[in-house]
Coordinates of C-alpha atoms and ligand atoms in Angstrom, one line a residue:
X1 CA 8.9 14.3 -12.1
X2 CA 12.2 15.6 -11.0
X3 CA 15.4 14.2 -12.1
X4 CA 16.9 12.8 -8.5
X5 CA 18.7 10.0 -9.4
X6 CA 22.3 10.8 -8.3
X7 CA 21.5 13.1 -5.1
X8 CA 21.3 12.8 -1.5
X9 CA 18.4 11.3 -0.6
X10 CA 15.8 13.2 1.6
X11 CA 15.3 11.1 4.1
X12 CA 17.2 9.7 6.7
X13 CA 15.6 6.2 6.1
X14 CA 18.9 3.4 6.8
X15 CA 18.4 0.9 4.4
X16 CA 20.8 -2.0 3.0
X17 CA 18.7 -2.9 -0.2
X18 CA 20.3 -1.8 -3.0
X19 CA 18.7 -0.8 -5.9
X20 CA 18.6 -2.6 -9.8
X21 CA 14.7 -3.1 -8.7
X22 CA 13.8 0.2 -10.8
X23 CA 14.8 -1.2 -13.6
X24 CA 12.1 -4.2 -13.8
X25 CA 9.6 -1.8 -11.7
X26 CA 6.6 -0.8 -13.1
X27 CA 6.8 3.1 -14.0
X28 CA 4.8 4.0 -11.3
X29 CA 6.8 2.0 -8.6
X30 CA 10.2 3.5 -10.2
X31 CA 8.6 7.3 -9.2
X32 CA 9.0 6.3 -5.8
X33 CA 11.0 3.8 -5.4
X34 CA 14.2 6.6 -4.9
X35 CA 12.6 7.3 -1.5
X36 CA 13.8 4.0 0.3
X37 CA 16.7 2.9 -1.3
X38 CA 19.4 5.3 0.1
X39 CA 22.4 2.7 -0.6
X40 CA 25.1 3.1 1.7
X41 CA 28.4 3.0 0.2
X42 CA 29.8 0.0 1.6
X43 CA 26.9 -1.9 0.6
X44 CA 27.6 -4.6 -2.0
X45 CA 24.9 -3.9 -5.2
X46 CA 22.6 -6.7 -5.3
X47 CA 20.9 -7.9 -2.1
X48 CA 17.8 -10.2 -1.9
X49 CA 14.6 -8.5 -1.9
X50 CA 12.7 -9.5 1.2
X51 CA 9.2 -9.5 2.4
X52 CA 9.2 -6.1 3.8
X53 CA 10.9 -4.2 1.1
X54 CA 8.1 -5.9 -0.9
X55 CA 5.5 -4.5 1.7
X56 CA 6.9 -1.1 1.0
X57 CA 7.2 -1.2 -2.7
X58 CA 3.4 -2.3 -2.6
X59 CA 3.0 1.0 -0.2
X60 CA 4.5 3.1 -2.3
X61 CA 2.8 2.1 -6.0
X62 CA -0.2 2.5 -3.5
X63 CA 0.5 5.9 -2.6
X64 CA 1.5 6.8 -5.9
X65 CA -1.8 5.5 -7.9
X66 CA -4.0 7.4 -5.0
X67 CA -1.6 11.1 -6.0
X68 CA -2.4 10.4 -9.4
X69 CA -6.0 10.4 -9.5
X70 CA -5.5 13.5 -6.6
X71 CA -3.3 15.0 -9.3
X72 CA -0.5 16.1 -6.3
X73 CA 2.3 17.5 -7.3
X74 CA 5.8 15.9 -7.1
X75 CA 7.1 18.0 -4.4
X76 CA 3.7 16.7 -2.3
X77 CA 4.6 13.4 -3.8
X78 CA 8.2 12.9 -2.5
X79 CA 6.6 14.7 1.3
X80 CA 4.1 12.0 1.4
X81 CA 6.5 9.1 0.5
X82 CA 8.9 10.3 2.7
X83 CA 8.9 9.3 6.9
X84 CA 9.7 12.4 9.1
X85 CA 11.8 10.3 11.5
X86 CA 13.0 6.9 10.8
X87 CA 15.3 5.8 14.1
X88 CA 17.3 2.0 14.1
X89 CA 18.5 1.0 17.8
X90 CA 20.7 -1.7 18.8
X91 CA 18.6 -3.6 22.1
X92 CA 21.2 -5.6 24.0
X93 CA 19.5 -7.8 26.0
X94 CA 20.9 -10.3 28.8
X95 CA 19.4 -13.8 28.4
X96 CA 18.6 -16.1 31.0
X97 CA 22.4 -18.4 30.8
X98 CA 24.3 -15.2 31.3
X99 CA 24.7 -14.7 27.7
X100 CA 24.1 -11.1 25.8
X101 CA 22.9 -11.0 22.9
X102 CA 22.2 -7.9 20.5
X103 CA 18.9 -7.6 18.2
X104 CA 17.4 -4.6 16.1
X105 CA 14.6 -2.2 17.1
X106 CA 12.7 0.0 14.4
X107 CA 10.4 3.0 15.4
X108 CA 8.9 5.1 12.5
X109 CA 7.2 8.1 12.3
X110 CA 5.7 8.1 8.5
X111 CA 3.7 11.7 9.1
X112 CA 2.8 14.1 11.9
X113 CA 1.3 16.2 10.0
X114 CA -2.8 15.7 11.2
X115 CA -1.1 14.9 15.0
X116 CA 1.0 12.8 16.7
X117 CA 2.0 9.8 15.7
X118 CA 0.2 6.4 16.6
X119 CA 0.8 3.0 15.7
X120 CA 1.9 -0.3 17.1
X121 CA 5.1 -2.0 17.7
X122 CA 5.6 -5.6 16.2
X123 CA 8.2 -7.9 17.6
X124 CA 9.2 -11.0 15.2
X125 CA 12.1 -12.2 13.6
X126 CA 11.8 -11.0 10.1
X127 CA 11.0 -7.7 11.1
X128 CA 12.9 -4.9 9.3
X129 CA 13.0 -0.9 8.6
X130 CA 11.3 -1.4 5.1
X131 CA 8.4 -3.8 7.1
X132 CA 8.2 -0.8 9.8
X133 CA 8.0 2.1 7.4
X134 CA 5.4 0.4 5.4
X135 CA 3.0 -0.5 8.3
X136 CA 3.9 3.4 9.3
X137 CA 3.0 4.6 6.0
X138 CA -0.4 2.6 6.3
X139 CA -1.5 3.9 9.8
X140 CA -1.2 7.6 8.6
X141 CA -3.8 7.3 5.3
X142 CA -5.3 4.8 8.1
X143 CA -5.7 7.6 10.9
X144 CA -6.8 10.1 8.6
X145 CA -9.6 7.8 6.8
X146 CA -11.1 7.1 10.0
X147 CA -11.1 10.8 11.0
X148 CA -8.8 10.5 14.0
X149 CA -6.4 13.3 14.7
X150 CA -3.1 10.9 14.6
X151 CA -0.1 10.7 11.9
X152 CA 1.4 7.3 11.4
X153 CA 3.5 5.7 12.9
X154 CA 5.3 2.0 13.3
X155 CA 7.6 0.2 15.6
X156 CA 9.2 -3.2 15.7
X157 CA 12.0 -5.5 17.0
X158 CA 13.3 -8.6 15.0
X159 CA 13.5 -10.7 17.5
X160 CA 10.8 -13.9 17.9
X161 CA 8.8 -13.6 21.4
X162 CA 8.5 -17.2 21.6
X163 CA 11.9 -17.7 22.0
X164 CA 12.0 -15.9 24.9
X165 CA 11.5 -16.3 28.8
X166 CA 9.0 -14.1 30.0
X167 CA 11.7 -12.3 32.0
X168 CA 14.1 -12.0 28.8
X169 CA 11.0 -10.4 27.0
X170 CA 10.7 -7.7 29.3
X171 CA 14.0 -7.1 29.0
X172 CA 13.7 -6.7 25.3
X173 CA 10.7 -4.7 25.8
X174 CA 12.0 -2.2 28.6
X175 CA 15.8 -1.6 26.9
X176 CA 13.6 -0.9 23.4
X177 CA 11.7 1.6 24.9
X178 CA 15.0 3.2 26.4
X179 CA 16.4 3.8 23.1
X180 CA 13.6 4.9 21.7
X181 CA 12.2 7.1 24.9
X182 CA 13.6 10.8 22.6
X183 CA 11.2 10.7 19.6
X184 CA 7.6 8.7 21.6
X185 CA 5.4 10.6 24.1
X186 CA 1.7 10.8 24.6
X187 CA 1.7 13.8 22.7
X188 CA 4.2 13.0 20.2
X189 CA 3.9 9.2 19.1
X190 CA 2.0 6.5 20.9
X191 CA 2.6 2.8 20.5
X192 CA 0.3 0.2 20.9
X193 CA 0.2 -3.9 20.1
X194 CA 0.7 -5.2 17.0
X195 CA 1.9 -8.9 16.3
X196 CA 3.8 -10.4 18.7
X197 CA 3.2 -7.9 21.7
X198 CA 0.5 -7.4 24.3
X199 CA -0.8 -5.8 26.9
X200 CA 1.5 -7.2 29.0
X201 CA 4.1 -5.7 27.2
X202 CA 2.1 -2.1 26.9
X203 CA 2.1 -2.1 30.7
X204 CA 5.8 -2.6 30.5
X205 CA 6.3 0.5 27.9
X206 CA 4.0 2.5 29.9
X207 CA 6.0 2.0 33.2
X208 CA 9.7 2.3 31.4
X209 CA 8.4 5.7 30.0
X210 CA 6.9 6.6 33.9
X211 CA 9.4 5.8 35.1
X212 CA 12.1 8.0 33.0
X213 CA 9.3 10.5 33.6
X214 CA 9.4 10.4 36.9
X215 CA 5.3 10.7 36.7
X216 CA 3.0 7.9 35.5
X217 CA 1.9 8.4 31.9
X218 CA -0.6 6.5 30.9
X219 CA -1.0 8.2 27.9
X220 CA 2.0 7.2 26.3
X221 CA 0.8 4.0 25.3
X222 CA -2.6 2.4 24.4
X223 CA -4.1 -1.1 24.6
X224 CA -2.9 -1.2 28.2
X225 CA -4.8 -3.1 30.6
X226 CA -7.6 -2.0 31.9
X227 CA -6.1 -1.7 35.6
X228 CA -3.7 1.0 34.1
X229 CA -5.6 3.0 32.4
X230 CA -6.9 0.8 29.1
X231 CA -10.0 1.3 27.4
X232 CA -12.7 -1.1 27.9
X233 CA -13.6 -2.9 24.2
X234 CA -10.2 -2.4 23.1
X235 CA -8.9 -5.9 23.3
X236 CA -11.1 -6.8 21.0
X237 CA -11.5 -3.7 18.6
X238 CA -9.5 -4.7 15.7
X239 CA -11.4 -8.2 15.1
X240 CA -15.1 -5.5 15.6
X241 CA -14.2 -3.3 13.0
X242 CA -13.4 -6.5 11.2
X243 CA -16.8 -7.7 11.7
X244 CA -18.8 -4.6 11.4
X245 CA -16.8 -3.9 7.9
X246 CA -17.8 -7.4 6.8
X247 CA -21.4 -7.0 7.5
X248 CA -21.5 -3.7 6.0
X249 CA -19.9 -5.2 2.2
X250 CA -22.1 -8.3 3.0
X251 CA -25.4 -6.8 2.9
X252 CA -28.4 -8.6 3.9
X253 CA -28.7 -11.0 7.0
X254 CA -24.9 -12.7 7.8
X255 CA -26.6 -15.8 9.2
X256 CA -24.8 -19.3 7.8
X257 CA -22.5 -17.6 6.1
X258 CA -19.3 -19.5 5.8
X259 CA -15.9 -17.7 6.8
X260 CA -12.0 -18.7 7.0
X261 CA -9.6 -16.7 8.9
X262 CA -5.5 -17.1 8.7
X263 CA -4.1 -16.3 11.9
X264 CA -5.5 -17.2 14.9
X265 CA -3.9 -14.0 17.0
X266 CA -5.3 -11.1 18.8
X267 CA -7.2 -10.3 15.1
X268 CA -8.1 -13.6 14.0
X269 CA -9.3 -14.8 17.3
X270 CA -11.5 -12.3 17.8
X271 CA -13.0 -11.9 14.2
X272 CA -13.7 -15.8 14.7
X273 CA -15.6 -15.4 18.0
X274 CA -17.7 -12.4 16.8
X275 CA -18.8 -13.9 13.3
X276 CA -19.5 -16.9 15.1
X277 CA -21.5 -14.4 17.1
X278 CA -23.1 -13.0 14.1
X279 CA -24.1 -16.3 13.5
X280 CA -21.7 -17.3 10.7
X281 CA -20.3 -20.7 10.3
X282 CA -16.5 -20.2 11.0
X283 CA -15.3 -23.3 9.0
X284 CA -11.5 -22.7 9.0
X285 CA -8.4 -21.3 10.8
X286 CA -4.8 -21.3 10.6
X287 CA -2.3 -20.2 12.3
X288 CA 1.4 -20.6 12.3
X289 CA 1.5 -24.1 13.7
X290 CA -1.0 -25.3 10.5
X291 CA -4.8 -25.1 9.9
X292 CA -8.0 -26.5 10.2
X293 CA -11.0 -27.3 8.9
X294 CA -14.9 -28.5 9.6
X295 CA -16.9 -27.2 6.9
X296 CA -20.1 -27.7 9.8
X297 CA -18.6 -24.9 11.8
X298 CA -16.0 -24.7 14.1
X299 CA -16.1 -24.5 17.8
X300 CA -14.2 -21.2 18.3
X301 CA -14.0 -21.2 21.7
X302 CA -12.9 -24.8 22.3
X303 CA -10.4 -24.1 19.3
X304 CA -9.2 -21.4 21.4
X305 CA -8.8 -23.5 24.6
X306 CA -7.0 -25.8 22.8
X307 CA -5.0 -23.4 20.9
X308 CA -3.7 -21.8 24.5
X309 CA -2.9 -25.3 26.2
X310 CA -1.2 -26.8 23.1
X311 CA 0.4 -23.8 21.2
X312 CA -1.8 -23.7 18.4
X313 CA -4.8 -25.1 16.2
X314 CA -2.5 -27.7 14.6
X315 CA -3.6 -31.0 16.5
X316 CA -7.0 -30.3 17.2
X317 CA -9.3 -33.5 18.0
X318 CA -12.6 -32.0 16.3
X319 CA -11.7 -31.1 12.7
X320 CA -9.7 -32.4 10.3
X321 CA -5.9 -30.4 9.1
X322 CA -5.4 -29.0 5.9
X323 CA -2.8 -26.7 4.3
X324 CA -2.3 -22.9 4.9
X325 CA -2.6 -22.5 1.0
X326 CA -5.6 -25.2 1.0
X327 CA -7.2 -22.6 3.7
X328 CA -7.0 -19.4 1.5
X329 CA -8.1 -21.1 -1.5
X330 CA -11.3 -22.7 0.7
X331 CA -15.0 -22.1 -1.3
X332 CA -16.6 -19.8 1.7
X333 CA -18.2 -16.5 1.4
X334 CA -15.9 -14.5 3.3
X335 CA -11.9 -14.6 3.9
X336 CA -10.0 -12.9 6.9
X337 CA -6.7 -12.7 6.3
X338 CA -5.4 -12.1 9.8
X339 CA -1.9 -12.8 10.1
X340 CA 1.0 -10.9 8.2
X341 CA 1.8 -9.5 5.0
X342 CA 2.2 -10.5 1.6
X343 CA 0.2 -14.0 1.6
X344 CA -2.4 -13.5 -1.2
X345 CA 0.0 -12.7 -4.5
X346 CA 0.1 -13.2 -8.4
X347 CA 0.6 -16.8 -7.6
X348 CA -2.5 -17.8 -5.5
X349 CA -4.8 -15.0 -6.3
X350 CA -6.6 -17.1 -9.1
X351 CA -7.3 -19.7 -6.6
X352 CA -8.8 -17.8 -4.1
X353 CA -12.6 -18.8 -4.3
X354 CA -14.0 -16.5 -1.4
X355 CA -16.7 -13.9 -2.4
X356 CA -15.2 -11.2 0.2
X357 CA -11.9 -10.6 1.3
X358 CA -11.8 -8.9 5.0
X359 CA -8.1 -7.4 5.8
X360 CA -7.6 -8.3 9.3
X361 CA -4.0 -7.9 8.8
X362 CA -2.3 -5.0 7.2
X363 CA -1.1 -5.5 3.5
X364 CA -1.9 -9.5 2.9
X365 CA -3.0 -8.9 -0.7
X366 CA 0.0 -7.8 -3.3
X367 CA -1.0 -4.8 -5.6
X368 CA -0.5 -7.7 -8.9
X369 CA -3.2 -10.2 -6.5
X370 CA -5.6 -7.0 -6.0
X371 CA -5.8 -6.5 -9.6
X372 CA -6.8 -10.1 -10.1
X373 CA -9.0 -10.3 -7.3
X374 CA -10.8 -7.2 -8.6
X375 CA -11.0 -9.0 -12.4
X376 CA -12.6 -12.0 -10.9
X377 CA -15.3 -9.8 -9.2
X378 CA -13.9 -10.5 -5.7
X379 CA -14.5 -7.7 -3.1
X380 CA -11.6 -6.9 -1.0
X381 CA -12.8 -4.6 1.8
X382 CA -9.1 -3.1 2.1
X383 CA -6.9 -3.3 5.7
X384 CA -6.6 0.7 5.9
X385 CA -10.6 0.1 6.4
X386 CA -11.0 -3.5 7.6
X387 CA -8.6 -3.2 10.4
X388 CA -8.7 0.5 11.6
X389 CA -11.3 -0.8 14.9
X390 CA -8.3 -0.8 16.9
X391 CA -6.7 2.4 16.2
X392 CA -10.3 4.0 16.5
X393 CA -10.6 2.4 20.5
X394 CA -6.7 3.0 21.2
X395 CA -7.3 7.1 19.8
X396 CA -10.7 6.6 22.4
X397 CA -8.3 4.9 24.9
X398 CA -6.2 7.8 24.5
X399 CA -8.8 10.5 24.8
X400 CA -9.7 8.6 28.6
X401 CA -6.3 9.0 29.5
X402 CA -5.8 12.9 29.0
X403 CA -8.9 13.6 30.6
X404 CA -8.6 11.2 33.3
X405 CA -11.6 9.5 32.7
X406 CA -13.2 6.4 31.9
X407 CA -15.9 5.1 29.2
X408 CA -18.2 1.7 29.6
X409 CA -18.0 -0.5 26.9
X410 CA -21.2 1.0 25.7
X411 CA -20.1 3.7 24.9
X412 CA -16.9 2.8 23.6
X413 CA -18.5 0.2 20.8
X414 CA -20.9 2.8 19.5
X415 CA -17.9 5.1 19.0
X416 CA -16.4 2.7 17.1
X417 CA -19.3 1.5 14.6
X418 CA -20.0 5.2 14.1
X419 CA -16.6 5.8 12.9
X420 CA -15.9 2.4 11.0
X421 CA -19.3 2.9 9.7
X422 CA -18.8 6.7 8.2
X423 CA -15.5 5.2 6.6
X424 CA -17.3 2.6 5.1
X425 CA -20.0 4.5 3.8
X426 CA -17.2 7.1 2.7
X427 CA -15.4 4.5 1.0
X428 CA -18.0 2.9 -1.0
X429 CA -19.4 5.6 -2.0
X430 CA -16.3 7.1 -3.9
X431 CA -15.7 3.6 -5.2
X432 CA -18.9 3.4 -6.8
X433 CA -18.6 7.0 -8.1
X434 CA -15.5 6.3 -9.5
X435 CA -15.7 2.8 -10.8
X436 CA -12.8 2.0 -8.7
X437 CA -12.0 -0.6 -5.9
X438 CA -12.8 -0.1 -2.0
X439 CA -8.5 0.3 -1.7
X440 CA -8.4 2.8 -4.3
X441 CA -11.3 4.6 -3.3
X442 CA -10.1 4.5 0.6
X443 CA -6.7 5.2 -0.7
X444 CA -7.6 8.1 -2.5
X445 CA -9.7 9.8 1.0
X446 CA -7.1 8.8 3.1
X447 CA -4.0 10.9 0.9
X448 CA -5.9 13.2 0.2
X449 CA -7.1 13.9 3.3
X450 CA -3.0 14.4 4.3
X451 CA -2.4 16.4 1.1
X452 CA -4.9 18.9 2.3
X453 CA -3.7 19.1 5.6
X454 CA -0.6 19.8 4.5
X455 CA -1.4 22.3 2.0
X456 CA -2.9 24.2 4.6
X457 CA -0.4 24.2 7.2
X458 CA 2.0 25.2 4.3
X459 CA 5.9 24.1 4.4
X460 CA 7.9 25.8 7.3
X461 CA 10.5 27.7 6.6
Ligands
NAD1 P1 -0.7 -11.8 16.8 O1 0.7 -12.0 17.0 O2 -1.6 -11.7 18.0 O3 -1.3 -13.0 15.8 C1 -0.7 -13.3 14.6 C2 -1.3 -14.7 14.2 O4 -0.8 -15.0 12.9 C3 -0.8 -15.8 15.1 O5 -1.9 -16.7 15.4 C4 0.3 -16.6 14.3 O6 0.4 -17.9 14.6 C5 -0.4 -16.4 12.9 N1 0.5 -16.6 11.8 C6 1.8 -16.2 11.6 N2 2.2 -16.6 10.4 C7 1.2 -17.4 9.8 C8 1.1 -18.1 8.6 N3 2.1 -18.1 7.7 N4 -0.1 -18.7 8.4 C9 -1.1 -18.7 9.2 N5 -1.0 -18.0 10.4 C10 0.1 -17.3 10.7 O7 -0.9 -10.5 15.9 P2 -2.2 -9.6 15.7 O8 -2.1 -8.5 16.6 O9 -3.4 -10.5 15.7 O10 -2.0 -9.0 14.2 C11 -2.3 -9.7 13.0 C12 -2.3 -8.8 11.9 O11 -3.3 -7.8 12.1 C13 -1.0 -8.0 11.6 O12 -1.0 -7.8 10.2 C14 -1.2 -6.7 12.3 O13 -0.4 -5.7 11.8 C15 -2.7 -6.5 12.0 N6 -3.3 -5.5 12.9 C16 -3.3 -5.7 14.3 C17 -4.0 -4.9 15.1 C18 -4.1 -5.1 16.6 O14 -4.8 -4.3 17.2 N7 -3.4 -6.1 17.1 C19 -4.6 -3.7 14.6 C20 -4.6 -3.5 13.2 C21 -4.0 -4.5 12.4

């Protein structure tokens, strides 16, 4: 490894954490760890670690474990840890009283090396540059496990939607895209919805960008609606994947199985109506108002009624409340985290009784919880796997819109189990060659599918 403590950094990543963390880092982390922490010198030297540097430090040990077994050089190393384009924007947005207020927007572009970048935008309060490049860093080995011609990409605004009028939110939406209109394109980086955003807000990017274009572009965006250009079966093709990934590390018929999703989102919704579909028991959900629990099945859809009129699941008439930690630690056969980072860790992973862990959302399990996990004998089908239905239909989506054509839904849902079901098989079949976990195994295709491609472009100049 090259010496490069002491130089410029080689990215233009803006981040305020300082560093102090490589000393208490495993060895592995500390090979990366440089990457991120450029420290500007005004910044005082000890600043709380926060969830999303955390995300990114479990990115990067990630990344590093899969480039040793790849055995890729450190030159490849430092390319791969690195984000092409890493862009901060001020949004000022007016609020409904008169007022102005300022928040922060993130757009990364981890790697455009297998195509243009894809990957959704996220608006909540914690959001952050470290949250943003990690999530970007995931949809690239993502993209290129699933076979689709994308690099990764991530965008985000720390602001919390709920807080907002509808009005204000399209304010926040449209001004965001403003600032970031130079570096996304339908043939340069394509958002899409992540937490916190929806196709409402899609059809906003995609008429901001039109508009600036002076042409419509529906390409620019995916998981539109329908009436501008989305893709039939996307709305639902995270939570699909989720299921079809599920059944596949199941084996054997998925009828009474018991299942407990955190979140109750876009993801979590979903994978709750389609194992109860599958004929599962869905026994418990959480999301962030609090969480229930019937262990004789849930009724998702009138969960989901209620959960629209009222706010959320916390209240609900037919089942009785428990914990969020009570809810990952239920005794059910499969577990579905669906909701953010970082919520199965050192601490909790013990406890956590499910046979099968599904990741809806992208990074729930620390790299300290997967090694327990994977001690106890507890699969983890990993999010760069579980969740990639929706980037599959948005790259489908995207497809439609260059060639001005539409797919029934048909069509578009055997796409997608052909491709989640070749990255399973993929997957599993490394792991088992290997003796290694589904995330190192999907890991290890994923960045190495990038390496390759870059060794074969070769670096310009
Ligand atoms: P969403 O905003 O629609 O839903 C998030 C849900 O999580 C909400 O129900 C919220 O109340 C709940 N939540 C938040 N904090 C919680 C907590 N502490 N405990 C329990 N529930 C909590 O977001 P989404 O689009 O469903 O995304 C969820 C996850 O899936 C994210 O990690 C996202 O990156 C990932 N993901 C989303 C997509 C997609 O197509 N939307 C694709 C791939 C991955």
């Amino acid at each position: 490894m090259p010496c490069l403590a002491g130089k410029k950094p080689v990215t233009n990543v803006i981040v305020t954490n300082s560093s102090g963390r490589g000393n208490g880092a495993p060895p592995a982390l500390r090979r990366l760890s440089f990457m991120t922490t450029m420290v500007p010198s005004t910044t005082p030297a000890t600043t709380l670690i926060g969830p999303g540097r955390q995300a990114l430090d479990s990115a990067l040990l990630q990344l590093d474990r899969a480039a040793d077994r790849l055995g890729l050089d450190d030159g490849l190393r430092t390319m791969l840890a690195t984000p092409r384009r890493s862009l901060t924007v001020s949004v000022p947005v007016r609020r409904e009283d008169g007022r102005m207020d300022v928040v922060q927007g993130f757009r990364v572009q981890h790697n455009t090396t297998r195509g243009p970048a894809k990957g959704g935008v996220r608006f909540h309060p914690s959001t952050d540059i470290h949250e943003v490049t990690a999530l970007a860093m995931w949809m690239t080995w993502k993209c290129a496990l699933v076979g689709i011609p994308y690099g990764g990409a991530k965008g985000g605004v720390a602001v919390d939607p709920a807080s907002l009028s509808t009005r204000e939110l399209e304010r926040v939406t449209r001004r965001y895209v403003n600032e970031i209109m130079p570096i996304i394109g339908p043939d340069r980086d394509i958002p899409a919805p992540d937490v916190g955003t929806d196709e409402q807000t899609m059809a906003w990017i995609m008429d901001t960008y039109s508009i600036n274009a002076g042409r419509p572009v529906p390409g620019v965006v995916t998981g539109k609606p329908t009436i501008l250009g989305g893709s039939a079966g996307r709305a639902g093709a995270t939570s699909r994947g989720v299921l079809i990934s599920a059944l596949k590390a199941l084996g054997g018929s998925p009828a009474g199985r018991t299942v407990a999703v955190q979140g109750f989102g876009k993801v979590g919704a979903g994978a709750a109506r389609y194992f109860a579909d599958a004929g599962c028991r869905v026994v418990a959900v959480s999301d962030v108002t609090g969480a229930v629990v019937d262990r004789s099945g849930l009724d998702v859809d009138a969960l989901r009624a209620w959960a629209e009129e009222t706010g959320g699941v916390y209240g609900y008439r037919h089942a009785d409340a428990l914990s969020h930690d009570e809810l990952l630690e239920l005794d059910v056969d499969v577990l579905v985290p669906a909701a953010l980072e970082g919520v199965i860790t050192a601490e909790n992973a013990s406890r956590i009784r499910a046979r099968l862990v599904v990741e809806g959302a992208n990074g729930p399990t620390t790299p300290e919880a997967d090694r327990i996990l994977a001690d106890a004998g507890t699969t983890v089908v990993p999010d760069i796997l579980a969740n990639a239905g929706g980037v599959i239909v948005s790259y489908l989506e995207w497809v439609q819109n260059l060639q001005a054509c539409s797919w029934s839904a048909g069509e578009v849902d055997a796409k997608l189990r052909g491709l989640m079901e070749d990255a399973f098989d993929a997957v599993a079949a490394m792991s088992a060659e290997r003796g290694i976990t589904l995330r190192e195994a999907a890991h290890v295709i994923g960045v190495g599918r990038v390496a390759e491609t870059h060794r074969m472009r070769g670096l310009y100049p």
